[in-house]
Coordinates of C-alpha atoms (C1' of nucleotides) in Angstrom, one line a residue:
Chain A
M239 CA 30.5 9.1 40.1
K240 CA 28.8 7.2 42.8
Q241 CA 25.1 6.9 42.6
E242 CA 22.4 6.0 45.0
I243 CA 19.9 4.1 42.8
K244 CA 16.6 3.6 44.3
K245 CA 14.3 2.2 41.8
N246 CA 11.0 2.8 43.5
T247 CA 11.5 6.4 44.4
P248 CA 9.2 8.2 42.1
L249 CA 10.8 11.3 40.7
E250 CA 14.5 10.8 40.5
L251 CA 16.5 12.0 37.6
N252 CA 18.8 9.5 35.9
P253 CA 22.1 11.4 35.6
N254 CA 23.2 9.3 32.6
V255 CA 20.4 9.5 30.2
S256 CA 18.7 12.4 28.6
V257 CA 16.3 13.0 25.7
D258 CA 16.3 15.7 23.1
C259 CA 13.6 16.7 20.7
V260 CA 13.8 18.0 17.1
I261 CA 10.5 19.7 16.3
F262 CA 10.0 20.6 12.7
G263 CA 7.5 23.2 11.5
F264 CA 6.7 24.5 8.1
D265 CA 5.9 28.1 7.3
F266 CA 4.7 27.5 3.8
D267 CA 8.1 28.3 2.5
K268 CA 10.8 26.5 4.5
L269 CA 11.3 24.2 7.4
N270 CA 11.8 25.6 10.9
V271 CA 13.0 24.0 14.1
L272 CA 12.1 24.7 17.6
V273 CA 15.1 25.7 19.7
I274 CA 15.4 26.9 23.2
D275 CA 17.6 29.8 24.2
R276 CA 19.8 29.2 27.2
A277 CA 20.9 32.8 27.3
D278 CA 22.2 33.8 30.7
G279 CA 23.7 37.2 29.9
T280 CA 26.7 35.8 28.2
S281 CA 26.2 34.6 24.7
V282 CA 25.7 30.9 24.6
P283 CA 24.4 28.9 21.7
C284 CA 20.8 27.7 21.6
A285 CA 19.9 24.1 22.2
L286 CA 17.3 21.5 21.2
P287 CA 14.7 21.1 23.9
G288 CA 16.0 18.2 26.1
N289 CA 16.7 17.1 29.6
L290 CA 17.5 14.1 31.8
I291 CA 14.9 11.4 32.2
Y292 CA 13.4 10.1 35.3
N293 CA 14.4 6.7 36.5
N294 CA 10.9 5.2 36.4
E295 CA 9.9 6.7 33.2
H296 CA 9.7 5.3 29.7
L297 CA 12.1 7.0 27.3
D298 CA 9.3 7.9 24.9
Q299 CA 7.3 9.3 27.8
A300 CA 10.3 11.3 29.0
A301 CA 10.6 12.9 25.6
I302 CA 7.0 13.9 25.6
R303 CA 7.3 15.3 29.2
V304 CA 10.5 17.2 28.6
L305 CA 9.1 18.7 25.4
E306 CA 6.1 20.0 27.2
E307 CA 8.0 21.3 30.2
L308 CA 10.4 23.3 27.9
T309 CA 8.0 24.5 25.3
G310 CA 4.4 23.9 26.4
L311 CA 3.8 21.6 23.4
K312 CA 1.4 18.9 24.5
N313 CA 0.6 15.4 23.3
I314 CA 3.0 15.4 20.5
Y315 CA 3.7 12.2 18.7
L316 CA 7.4 11.8 18.8
E317 CA 9.4 9.3 16.7
Q318 CA 12.8 8.1 17.9
I319 CA 15.9 9.1 15.9
G320 CA 18.4 7.2 17.9
A321 CA 20.9 7.4 20.7
F322 CA 24.0 9.6 20.7
G323 CA 26.8 8.3 22.8
D324 CA 30.1 10.0 22.3
P325 CA 31.7 10.3 25.7
N326 CA 32.9 13.7 24.7
R327 CA 29.6 15.0 23.4
I328 CA 29.5 17.5 26.2
S329 CA 33.0 19.0 26.0
K330 CA 32.5 22.6 24.9
A331 CA 33.4 25.0 27.7
S332 CA 30.2 26.9 27.3
D333 CA 28.1 23.7 27.7
Q334 CA 30.0 22.6 30.8
S335 CA 29.7 25.8 32.6
W336 CA 26.0 25.9 31.7
L337 CA 25.5 22.4 33.1
Q338 CA 27.1 23.5 36.4
K339 CA 24.1 25.7 37.0
V340 CA 21.3 23.4 36.1
R341 CA 22.4 19.9 37.0
A342 CA 23.1 18.1 40.3
Q343 CA 25.8 16.0 38.8
P344 CA 27.2 18.0 36.0
E345 CA 30.2 15.7 35.6
A346 CA 28.2 12.6 34.8
R347 CA 28.5 11.0 31.5
V348 CA 25.3 11.5 29.6
I349 CA 24.0 9.7 26.6
T350 CA 21.0 11.2 24.9
V351 CA 18.2 9.7 22.9
A352 CA 16.8 12.0 20.2
Y353 CA 13.3 12.2 19.0
F354 CA 11.6 14.2 16.2
S355 CA 8.2 15.4 15.4
L356 CA 6.4 17.4 12.8
V357 CA 3.9 20.0 14.0
K358 CA 1.7 22.6 12.5
M359 CA 3.3 25.9 13.2
E360 CA -0.1 27.5 13.6
D361 CA -0.7 25.2 16.6
Y362 CA 2.2 26.5 18.5
V363 CA 3.1 30.1 19.3
P364 CA 6.3 29.9 21.4
Q365 CA 6.0 31.0 24.9
A366 CA 8.6 30.9 27.6
S367 CA 8.5 28.2 30.3
S368 CA 9.9 28.2 33.8
F369 CA 13.0 26.3 32.8
A370 CA 14.2 27.8 29.6
K371 CA 14.4 31.5 28.8
S372 CA 12.4 31.0 25.6
A373 CA 11.6 28.7 22.8
A374 CA 11.5 29.9 19.2
W375 CA 11.1 28.8 15.6
I376 CA 14.3 29.1 13.6
P377 CA 14.6 28.4 9.9
L378 CA 16.4 25.1 9.5
N379 CA 18.9 26.6 7.1
N380 CA 19.9 29.4 9.5
I381 CA 20.9 27.1 12.3
H382 CA 24.7 26.9 12.3
E383 CA 25.5 26.4 15.9
L384 CA 23.8 24.6 18.7
A385 CA 24.8 23.3 22.2
F386 CA 26.4 20.0 22.8
D387 CA 26.2 17.6 19.8
H388 CA 22.9 19.0 18.8
M389 CA 24.0 19.9 15.3
E390 CA 24.7 16.2 14.7
I391 CA 21.3 15.3 16.1
L392 CA 19.7 17.8 13.8
A393 CA 21.5 16.4 10.8
A394 CA 20.3 12.9 11.7
A395 CA 16.8 14.3 12.1
K396 CA 16.9 15.8 8.6
R397 CA 18.1 12.6 7.1
Q398 CA 15.4 10.6 8.9
L399 CA 12.7 13.0 7.8
K400 CA 13.8 12.8 4.2
Q401 CA 13.8 9.1 4.4
M402 CA 10.6 8.7 6.3
I403 CA 8.5 10.8 3.9
N404 CA 9.0 8.2 1.2
I405 CA 7.6 5.5 3.5
R406 CA 4.8 7.3 5.2
P407 CA 3.1 10.5 4.1
I408 CA 4.1 12.2 7.4
G409 CA 4.2 15.6 5.7
F410 CA 0.6 16.2 6.4
N411 CA 1.4 16.8 10.0
L412 CA 3.2 19.9 9.0
L413 CA 0.3 21.5 7.3
P414 CA -3.0 23.0 8.6
E415 CA -6.1 20.9 8.2
K416 CA -7.0 22.6 5.0
F417 CA -4.1 23.2 2.6
T418 CA -3.4 23.7 -1.1
L419 CA -1.5 21.4 -3.4
G420 CA 0.9 24.2 -3.9
Q421 CA 1.7 24.2 -0.2
L422 CA 2.1 20.5 -0.1
H423 CA 4.3 20.7 -3.2
K424 CA 6.6 23.3 -1.5
L425 CA 6.7 21.2 1.6
Y426 CA 8.0 18.2 -0.3
E427 CA 10.6 20.3 -2.0
A428 CA 11.7 21.7 1.3
I429 CA 12.0 18.2 2.9
L430 CA 13.6 16.5 -0.1
D431 CA 15.7 19.6 -0.8
K432 CA 15.2 19.5 -4.5
P433 CA 12.9 21.1 -7.0
M434 CA 10.1 18.9 -8.3
D435 CA 7.9 19.3 -11.4
K436 CA 4.6 20.8 -10.5
R437 CA 2.4 18.8 -12.8
N438 CA 4.1 15.5 -12.1
F439 CA 3.8 16.1 -8.4
R440 CA 0.1 16.9 -8.6
R441 CA -0.7 13.9 -10.7
K442 CA 1.1 11.6 -8.4
I443 CA -0.3 12.9 -5.2
Q444 CA -3.8 12.8 -6.5
K445 CA -3.5 9.3 -7.8
L446 CA -2.5 8.2 -4.3
N447 CA -6.0 9.3 -3.1
L448 CA -4.5 10.7 0.1
V449 CA -6.1 14.1 -0.4
K450 CA -9.7 15.0 -0.9
S451 CA -10.7 18.2 -2.4
L452 CA -13.0 20.5 -0.5
E453 CA -15.8 22.6 -2.0
E454 CA -13.8 25.6 -0.9
K455 CA -11.2 28.0 -2.2
Q456 CA -8.6 30.2 -0.8
L457 CA -9.7 33.7 0.0
G458 CA -7.9 37.0 -0.2
V459 CA -4.9 35.9 -2.1
P460 CA -3.6 38.2 -4.7
H461 CA -3.7 35.6 -7.4
K462 CA -5.9 32.8 -8.6
P463 CA -7.2 31.2 -5.5
S464 CA -6.4 27.6 -5.0
Q465 CA -8.7 24.7 -4.3
L466 CA -8.4 23.6 -0.7
F467 CA -7.7 20.0 0.2
M468 CA -7.8 17.8 3.3
F469 CA -5.7 14.8 4.2
D470 CA -7.9 11.7 3.7
E471 CA -7.3 9.7 6.8
N472 CA -9.6 6.9 5.7
N473 CA -7.9 6.2 2.5
Y474 CA -4.5 6.3 4.3
Q475 CA -5.6 3.6 6.7
K476 CA -6.8 1.5 3.9
L477 CA -3.6 1.9 2.0
M478 CA -1.5 1.0 5.0
Q479 CA -3.5 -2.1 5.7
T480 CA -2.8 -3.5 2.2
G481 CA 0.9 -3.2 3.1
F482 CA 1.5 -0.3 0.9
N483 CA 4.7 1.4 1.7
N484 CA 5.8 3.7 -1.1
F485 CA 4.8 7.2 -1.0
G486 CA 8.0 8.3 -2.5
F487 CA 9.0 10.8 -5.1
Chain B
M244 CA 36.3 -9.5 30.0
K245 CA 39.7 -9.1 31.6
Q246 CA 41.4 -6.1 30.1
E247 CA 44.1 -4.0 31.6
I248 CA 43.6 -1.1 29.2
K249 CA 43.8 1.7 31.6
K250 CA 43.5 5.3 30.5
N251 CA 43.4 8.1 32.8
T252 CA 40.0 7.2 34.0
P253 CA 39.6 3.7 35.4
L254 CA 37.2 1.5 33.5
E255 CA 34.0 1.9 35.2
L256 CA 30.7 0.3 34.0
N257 CA 27.8 2.6 33.6
P258 CA 24.9 0.9 35.5
N259 CA 22.3 2.6 33.4
V260 CA 23.2 2.0 29.8
S261 CA 23.8 -1.2 27.9
V262 CA 24.3 -2.2 24.3
D263 CA 22.8 -5.2 22.5
C264 CA 23.8 -6.6 19.1
V265 CA 21.7 -8.4 16.5
I266 CA 24.0 -10.2 14.2
F267 CA 22.5 -11.6 11.1
G268 CA 23.9 -14.4 9.0
F269 CA 22.7 -16.2 5.9
D270 CA 23.1 -19.9 5.3
F271 CA 22.0 -19.8 1.6
D272 CA 18.6 -20.7 2.7
K273 CA 17.4 -18.5 5.5
L274 CA 18.5 -15.8 7.9
N275 CA 20.1 -16.7 11.2
V276 CA 20.8 -14.7 14.3
L277 CA 23.7 -15.0 16.8
V278 CA 22.4 -15.6 20.3
I279 CA 24.2 -16.4 23.5
D280 CA 23.1 -19.0 25.9
R281 CA 22.9 -18.0 29.5
A282 CA 22.2 -21.5 30.7
D283 CA 23.1 -22.0 34.3
G284 CA 21.6 -25.4 34.9
T285 CA 18.1 -24.1 35.1
S286 CA 16.4 -23.4 31.7
V287 CA 16.7 -19.7 30.9
P288 CA 16.0 -18.2 27.6
C289 CA 18.8 -17.1 25.3
A290 CA 19.8 -13.5 24.8
L291 CA 21.3 -11.2 22.2
P292 CA 24.9 -10.5 23.0
G293 CA 24.9 -7.4 25.1
N294 CA 26.3 -5.8 28.2
L295 CA 26.8 -2.5 30.1
I296 CA 29.0 0.2 28.6
Y297 CA 32.0 1.8 30.2
N298 CA 31.7 5.3 31.3
N299 CA 34.4 6.7 29.1
E300 CA 33.5 4.7 26.0
H301 CA 31.6 5.7 22.9
L302 CA 28.3 3.8 22.5
D303 CA 29.4 2.5 19.1
Q304 CA 32.6 1.4 20.5
A305 CA 30.9 -0.3 23.4
A306 CA 28.8 -2.4 21.0
I307 CA 31.9 -3.5 19.1
R308 CA 33.7 -4.4 22.3
V309 CA 30.8 -6.2 23.9
L310 CA 30.2 -8.2 20.7
E311 CA 33.8 -9.3 20.6
E312 CA 33.9 -10.2 24.3
L313 CA 30.8 -12.3 24.0
T314 CA 31.3 -13.9 20.7
G315 CA 34.8 -13.3 19.5
L316 CA 33.7 -11.5 16.4
K317 CA 36.1 -8.7 15.6
N318 CA 36.0 -5.5 13.7
I319 CA 32.3 -5.8 12.8
Y320 CA 30.6 -2.8 11.3
L321 CA 27.6 -2.2 13.5
E322 CA 24.7 0.0 12.6
Q323 CA 22.5 1.5 15.3
I324 CA 18.9 0.4 15.5
G325 CA 17.8 2.6 18.4
A326 CA 17.3 2.9 22.1
F327 CA 14.9 0.8 24.1
G328 CA 13.8 2.4 27.3
D329 CA 10.8 0.8 28.9
P330 CA 11.4 1.1 32.6
N331 CA 10.1 -2.4 32.9
R332 CA 12.0 -4.0 30.2
I333 CA 13.8 -6.1 32.7
S334 CA 10.9 -7.5 34.6
K335 CA 10.8 -11.2 34.0
A336 CA 11.8 -13.2 37.0
S337 CA 14.3 -15.3 35.1
D338 CA 16.0 -12.1 33.9
Q339 CA 16.2 -10.5 37.3
S340 CA 17.6 -13.6 39.0
W341 CA 20.2 -13.9 36.3
L342 CA 21.2 -10.3 36.7
Q343 CA 21.7 -10.8 40.4
K344 CA 24.6 -13.0 39.5
V345 CA 26.4 -11.0 36.9
R346 CA 25.9 -7.4 37.9
A347 CA 27.1 -5.2 40.7
Q348 CA 23.9 -3.1 40.7
P349 CA 21.2 -5.5 39.5
E350 CA 18.4 -3.2 40.6
A351 CA 19.5 -0.2 38.4
R352 CA 17.3 0.9 35.6
V353 CA 18.9 0.1 32.3
I354 CA 18.2 1.5 28.9
T355 CA 19.8 -0.3 26.0
V356 CA 21.0 0.8 22.7
A357 CA 20.6 -1.9 20.0
Y358 CA 22.9 -2.4 17.0
F359 CA 22.8 -4.7 14.1
S360 CA 25.2 -6.1 11.6
L361 CA 25.3 -8.6 8.7
V362 CA 28.2 -11.1 8.6
K363 CA 29.3 -13.9 6.4
M364 CA 28.5 -17.1 8.3
E365 CA 31.6 -18.7 7.0
D366 CA 33.6 -16.0 8.8
Y367 CA 32.4 -17.0 12.1
V368 CA 32.2 -20.4 13.8
P369 CA 30.8 -19.8 17.2
Q370 CA 33.0 -20.5 20.1
A371 CA 32.4 -20.0 23.8
S372 CA 33.9 -17.0 25.6
S373 CA 34.6 -16.6 29.2
F374 CA 31.4 -14.7 30.0
A375 CA 28.7 -16.5 28.1
K376 CA 28.4 -20.3 28.0
S377 CA 28.2 -20.2 24.3
A378 CA 27.1 -18.3 21.2
A379 CA 25.2 -20.0 18.4
W380 CA 23.5 -19.3 15.1
I381 CA 19.8 -19.8 15.3
P382 CA 17.4 -19.6 12.4
L383 CA 15.6 -16.3 12.7
N384 CA 12.2 -18.0 12.3
N385 CA 12.9 -20.4 15.1
I386 CA 13.4 -17.7 17.7
H387 CA 10.3 -17.4 19.8
E388 CA 11.7 -16.4 23.2
L389 CA 14.6 -14.3 24.3
A390 CA 15.6 -12.6 27.5
F391 CA 14.5 -9.1 28.5
D392 CA 12.9 -7.2 25.6
H393 CA 15.1 -8.8 23.1
M394 CA 12.3 -10.1 21.0
E395 CA 11.2 -6.5 20.5
I396 CA 14.8 -5.5 19.6
L397 CA 14.9 -8.4 17.1
A398 CA 11.7 -7.3 15.5
A399 CA 13.0 -3.8 15.1
A400 CA 16.2 -5.2 13.6
K401 CA 14.2 -7.1 11.1
R402 CA 12.2 -4.1 10.1
Q403 CA 15.3 -2.0 9.8
L404 CA 17.1 -4.6 7.7
K405 CA 14.1 -4.9 5.4
Q406 CA 14.0 -1.1 5.0
M407 CA 17.8 -0.7 4.7
I408 CA 18.2 -3.1 1.9
N409 CA 16.1 -0.8 -0.4
I410 CA 18.5 2.1 0.3
R411 CA 21.8 0.5 0.3
P412 CA 22.7 -3.0 -1.1
I413 CA 23.9 -4.2 2.3
G414 CA 22.9 -7.7 1.4
F415 CA 26.4 -8.4 0.0
N416 CA 27.8 -8.4 3.5
L417 CA 25.9 -11.6 4.1
L418 CA 27.4 -13.5 1.2
P419 CA 30.9 -14.9 0.6
E420 CA 33.1 -12.9 -1.7
K421 CA 32.1 -15.1 -4.6
F422 CA 28.4 -16.0 -4.9
T423 CA 25.8 -17.0 -7.4
L424 CA 22.8 -14.9 -8.5
G425 CA 20.6 -17.7 -7.2
Q426 CA 22.1 -17.2 -3.7
L427 CA 21.6 -13.4 -3.9
H428 CA 18.1 -14.0 -5.0
K429 CA 17.3 -16.3 -2.1
L430 CA 18.8 -13.7 0.3
Y431 CA 16.6 -11.0 -1.0
E432 CA 13.6 -13.3 -0.6
A433 CA 14.6 -14.1 2.9
I434 CA 15.1 -10.5 3.9
L435 CA 12.0 -9.1 2.2
D436 CA 10.1 -12.2 3.2
K437 CA 8.3 -12.6 -0.1
P438 CA 8.9 -14.6 -3.3
M439 CA 10.3 -12.8 -6.2
D440 CA 10.3 -13.6 -9.9
K441 CA 13.7 -15.0 -10.8
R442 CA 14.0 -13.4 -14.2
N443 CA 12.9 -10.0 -13.1
F444 CA 15.3 -10.2 -10.2
R445 CA 18.2 -11.0 -12.3
R446 CA 17.4 -8.4 -14.9
K447 CA 17.2 -5.7 -12.2
I448 CA 20.3 -6.7 -10.3
Q449 CA 22.4 -6.9 -13.4
K450 CA 21.2 -3.5 -14.7
L451 CA 22.4 -1.9 -11.4
N452 CA 25.9 -3.0 -12.3
L453 CA 26.6 -3.9 -8.7
V454 CA 27.8 -7.4 -9.5
K455 CA 30.6 -8.4 -11.9
S456 CA 30.7 -11.8 -13.4
L457 CA 33.8 -13.9 -12.8
E458 CA 35.3 -16.3 -15.3
E459 CA 34.5 -19.1 -13.0
K460 CA 31.7 -21.5 -12.2
Q461 CA 30.5 -23.4 -9.3
L462 CA 32.2 -26.8 -8.9
G463 CA 30.8 -30.0 -7.5
V464 CA 27.1 -29.2 -7.5
P465 CA 24.7 -31.8 -8.6
H466 CA 23.1 -29.6 -11.2
K467 CA 24.0 -27.1 -13.8
P468 CA 26.8 -25.0 -12.3
S469 CA 26.2 -21.4 -11.8
Q470 CA 28.3 -18.5 -12.9
L471 CA 30.1 -16.9 -10.0
F472 CA 29.8 -13.2 -9.3
M473 CA 31.5 -10.6 -7.1
F474 CA 30.2 -7.4 -5.6
D475 CA 31.5 -4.5 -7.6
E476 CA 32.7 -2.1 -4.9
N477 CA 33.8 0.5 -7.5
N478 CA 30.5 0.8 -9.2
Y479 CA 28.8 1.0 -5.9
Q480 CA 31.0 4.0 -4.8
K481 CA 30.2 5.7 -8.1
L482 CA 26.5 5.1 -7.7
M483 CA 26.5 6.5 -4.2
Q484 CA 28.4 9.6 -5.2
T485 CA 25.8 10.5 -7.7
G486 CA 23.3 10.5 -4.9
F487 CA 21.6 7.3 -6.1
N488 CA 19.5 5.8 -3.3
N489 CA 17.1 3.2 -4.7
F490 CA 18.3 -0.3 -4.7
G491 CA 14.8 -1.5 -4.0
F492 CA 12.7 -4.3 -5.2
Chain C
dA262 C1' -10.9 50.8 -15.8
dT263 C1' -6.7 49.0 -17.0
dT264 C1' -2.5 47.0 -16.2
dT265 C1' 0.6 44.0 -13.6
dG266 C1' 2.3 40.4 -10.9
dA267 C1' 1.8 35.9 -8.8
dA268 C1' 0.3 31.5 -8.3
dA269 C1' -3.2 27.9 -10.0
dG270 C1' -4.4 24.7 -13.0
dT271 C1' -4.1 21.6 -16.9
dG272 C1' -2.4 17.2 -21.0
dT273 C1' 0.6 14.8 -24.2
dT274 C1' 4.3 12.2 -25.6
dA275 C1' 8.4 9.4 -25.5
dA276 C1' 11.2 6.6 -22.6
dT277 C1' 11.7 3.5 -18.9
dT278 C1' 10.3 0.2 -15.8
dT279 C1' 7.5 -3.5 -14.1
dG280 C1' 5.2 -7.9 -13.9
dA281 C1' 3.7 -12.1 -15.8
dC282 C1' 5.1 -16.1 -17.8
dA283 C1' 7.7 -21.4 -19.7
dC284 C1' 11.3 -24.2 -21.4
dA285 C1' 15.9 -25.9 -22.7
dA286 C1' 20.7 -26.8 -20.8
dA287 C1' 24.1 -28.7 -17.6
dG288 C1' 25.8 -31.3 -14.1
dC289 C1' 25.6 -35.2 -10.5
dA290 C1' 23.7 -39.6 -8.6
dC291 C1' 22.0 -43.7 -9.3
Chain D
dG71 C1' 20.9 -43.2 -19.7
dT72 C1' 17.3 -41.8 -16.6
dG73 C1' 16.0 -38.7 -13.2
dC74 C1' 16.7 -34.9 -10.3
dT75 C1' 17.8 -30.3 -9.5
dT76 C1' 19.1 -25.7 -10.4
dT77 C1' 20.7 -22.4 -14.0
dG78 C1' 19.8 -19.3 -17.5
dT79 C1' 17.2 -16.9 -20.8
dG80 C1' 13.2 -13.2 -23.9
dT81 C1' 8.9 -11.1 -24.9
dC82 C1' 5.0 -8.4 -24.5
dA83 C1' 1.5 -5.6 -22.3
dA84 C1' 0.7 -2.4 -18.7
dA85 C1' 2.2 1.1 -15.7
dT86 C1' 5.1 4.7 -14.4
dT87 C1' 8.1 8.5 -15.1
dA88 C1' 10.2 12.7 -17.0
dA89 C1' 10.0 16.6 -19.7
dC90 C1' 7.6 20.4 -21.2
dA91 C1' 4.2 25.8 -21.8
dC92 C1' 0.4 28.3 -21.7
dT93 C1' -4.1 30.1 -20.0
dT94 C1' -6.9 31.5 -15.8
dT95 C1' -8.0 34.1 -11.8
dC96 C1' -7.5 37.1 -8.4
dA97 C1' -5.7 41.5 -5.7
dA98 C1' -3.0 45.5 -5.8
dA99 C1' -1.2 49.3 -8.0
dT100 C1' -1.7 52.7 -11.3

DNA sequence: ATTTGAAAGTGTTAATTTGACACAAAGCAC
DNA sequence: GTGCTTTGTGTCAAATTAACACTTTCAAAT
């Protein structure tokens, strides 16, 4: 485990620190997560997009870079979840043999720093990159096995998302620019994982003044078309400046 | 820092990952933080207790160990704040020259994982260890300079403490077993950094059933003696089991 | 043309919670 | 006993929450 650490060398991977990203998307019905397939013929569980950092790179920057390299997603705002540092977090046989192939020092002890983000699924149609075989959206509730300790990371991401949405109305990142209150309602139910009364939800969300109604309705839906709404960035900024911090339900 | 605990793998420091601890205490008036003095004759700013991790050690465990080595505090429950990974987080000249003395590879890039905890000040009377010159309680509001990026870490710890107390009644960790409602009240004001109405505070805290009144009063105070209270662990557990999650003010 | 299915949209009421506010009681020190 | 300091207590108006059901509008199927 000897290392030649040269700080000024530009692109040198740090063998001890990686980043992993939990990217949530919403398909108007349930939450999905972006995972990459490490398949190599044998069946090996999927993983969260992640990789080692460079030595001269900010952690946050590394997460952005790695995410782009593995999925093509650019300029995503990532929020840190935390560090995962069990010395045995890479102990499954399938993980170790996979690492043999892709890493210079597969035996090094790696701690990982996890990030999460919320993206509009419409903005991203998965497409393979050079490194991973493919990235794909998988419904959160169908994910039962992942590489390394990624199930743990995913659980932490869910917890944090649930908590965060009561503090900042981050949910809007998961919806297209124009959305209906019904979609927003379903999103909150998906994140908080509990049913919520429709009328009470609407009343509350409208009183916050975070959405502005457009002069436009849904088209082509086989039922009464909904009014369309947009997130009101201006009012959000104003609210935050007054120290407001409870968007909770 | 002299331990002969050898497992199969020899104890080897990981040059790239450290842990730092923010330990809060409450002196019935304001919050304090435990810092270690790195003084070496020249004047060098204090630091949070922290050090490199061992390669075969869980991050959480490393934080517990380092805290004990540097301050003597044992068996403290530490909660993770997050990872700090600016590649230039160790750029001040005073920090670098200090590292020359205490580290084998002072030029390595180090990311740090920060933890925080709340302790009863009565439980801990600072006493020097072999490594640091001394550890001391410093009023939070008097801390204006720290080594490395420790001011940033401290700010994050404050934010997290403020947030956390609305989700779990962690404040009780900062008080002695028996305390008065006045003390608890002051604690909340210190953490949330805002004045709170006395009667409303008492009403709310009592309705939560988290404190049970003892048949005992303060002695020797030069004013009307207060009823003493204890944290009601039982009711807390019950509340948590029903999924309760709002202890907020 | 009519029916059907599916989601949108809408208001009231009772219960609970919040915020604002002021004064008497109890102990110690002098 | 006077003065100082902190404890301890209740009410009311305003705001917020939770519970609850039916009509409207469209497309698709018949």
